[in-house]
Amino acid sequence: MQAGLHFWNFSVPGAPDTLPEVLGRTARTAEQGGFTQFTVMDHWFQMERVAPAEEPMLEAFTTLGFLAAHTHSMRIGPLVTGVTYRYPGLLAKIVTTLDVLSEGRAMLGIGAAWYDREHRGLGVPFPPLAERFERLEETLQIALQMWSDDNGAYRGTHYALEETLSSPAPIQRPHPPIMIGGQGERKTLRLVAQYAQIVNLTTADPERVAHLLDVLRGHCDRLGTDYDAIEKTVIAALSDPHDPDFLPQMEKLSALGITQVVLGASPDDPVGRVARVADEVLPALAKI
């Protein structure tokens, strides 16, 4: 099993002055230590469920562009961007730019958005959940059209584009992988089956994961898509990989088809934590 690293807390010692150095060193240490993916949150305010909203939060794609220059092999992307944050055509262009400048390492992680406070705070429209899912599907369609040879118009319920021109094209073919995150059985996992190459289940509980994967398989069967071709990942950003129960839990998840676990970077010493996990946990994880 592979490991990804999620840098979700920017309240590192000395922030914000130290953030460039800490981010760069953490990413380089992760890559050298065997992590295969580096992600950041796409939020404007820190999540109130984990820390005060006033804590530092960097804009995701600016941060990922910075990280592209500090890494060479890890996949990079947001975990995950909210569909309401950027117009779909601009989002596809941003991800394309990241893919070109990272030499083919970008992914589009996307979901329906949920954090209403940051939308109200910065004056960004936050439509009801049903509409956000409609916009998410249209955004996926627009991105795929922009990454194709079709430069024509797109007409949807919520978005209308006269041209879907995007030059240069992404480095990755046929396009940067799309990752959809969440646990929604009726809509989220159906969108995974229809549009995504990666799913990130926001749970690492083996029983729950088994159920969600069964639901995903059902959607794939109904849509005629290849369940086995979808990369299956989980997030365990708040888990302690040194806990004796961690590796047995990963073994159960691997048996279900999970190929990557996303771990968190501790804000008090992200470089040290990453180095320890790389030395003490990743070799055993790689054998699972």
XYZ file of C-alpha atoms in Angstrom, residues 11 21 34 38 58 70 74-75 82 86 112 120 132 134-135 147 157 171 173 192 206 236 240 272 274 278 287:
27
model
C -0.347 26.758 12.005
C 10.570 26.822 4.324
C 8.566 7.309 -0.224
C 1.109 15.417 -1.531
C -3.222 29.272 2.250
C 10.070 21.697 -4.727
C 4.873 12.982 -6.196
C 1.360 13.495 -7.487
C -15.189 22.698 -3.658
C -13.957 28.617 -9.083
C -19.626 19.402 -3.707
C -20.629 33.875 3.392
C -24.102 22.040 -5.766
C -25.723 19.531 -10.237
C -22.919 22.052 -10.617
C -9.182 18.250 -21.895
C -28.295 24.129 -16.632
C 0.912 16.687 -20.038
C -3.022 11.704 -21.254
C -17.054 8.576 -9.132
C -12.842 -1.236 7.172
C -6.618 8.891 7.843
C -1.380 7.798 14.426
C 10.154 15.506 11.745
C 7.126 12.891 8.014
C 8.921 7.408 6.285
C 4.723 -4.761 2.049
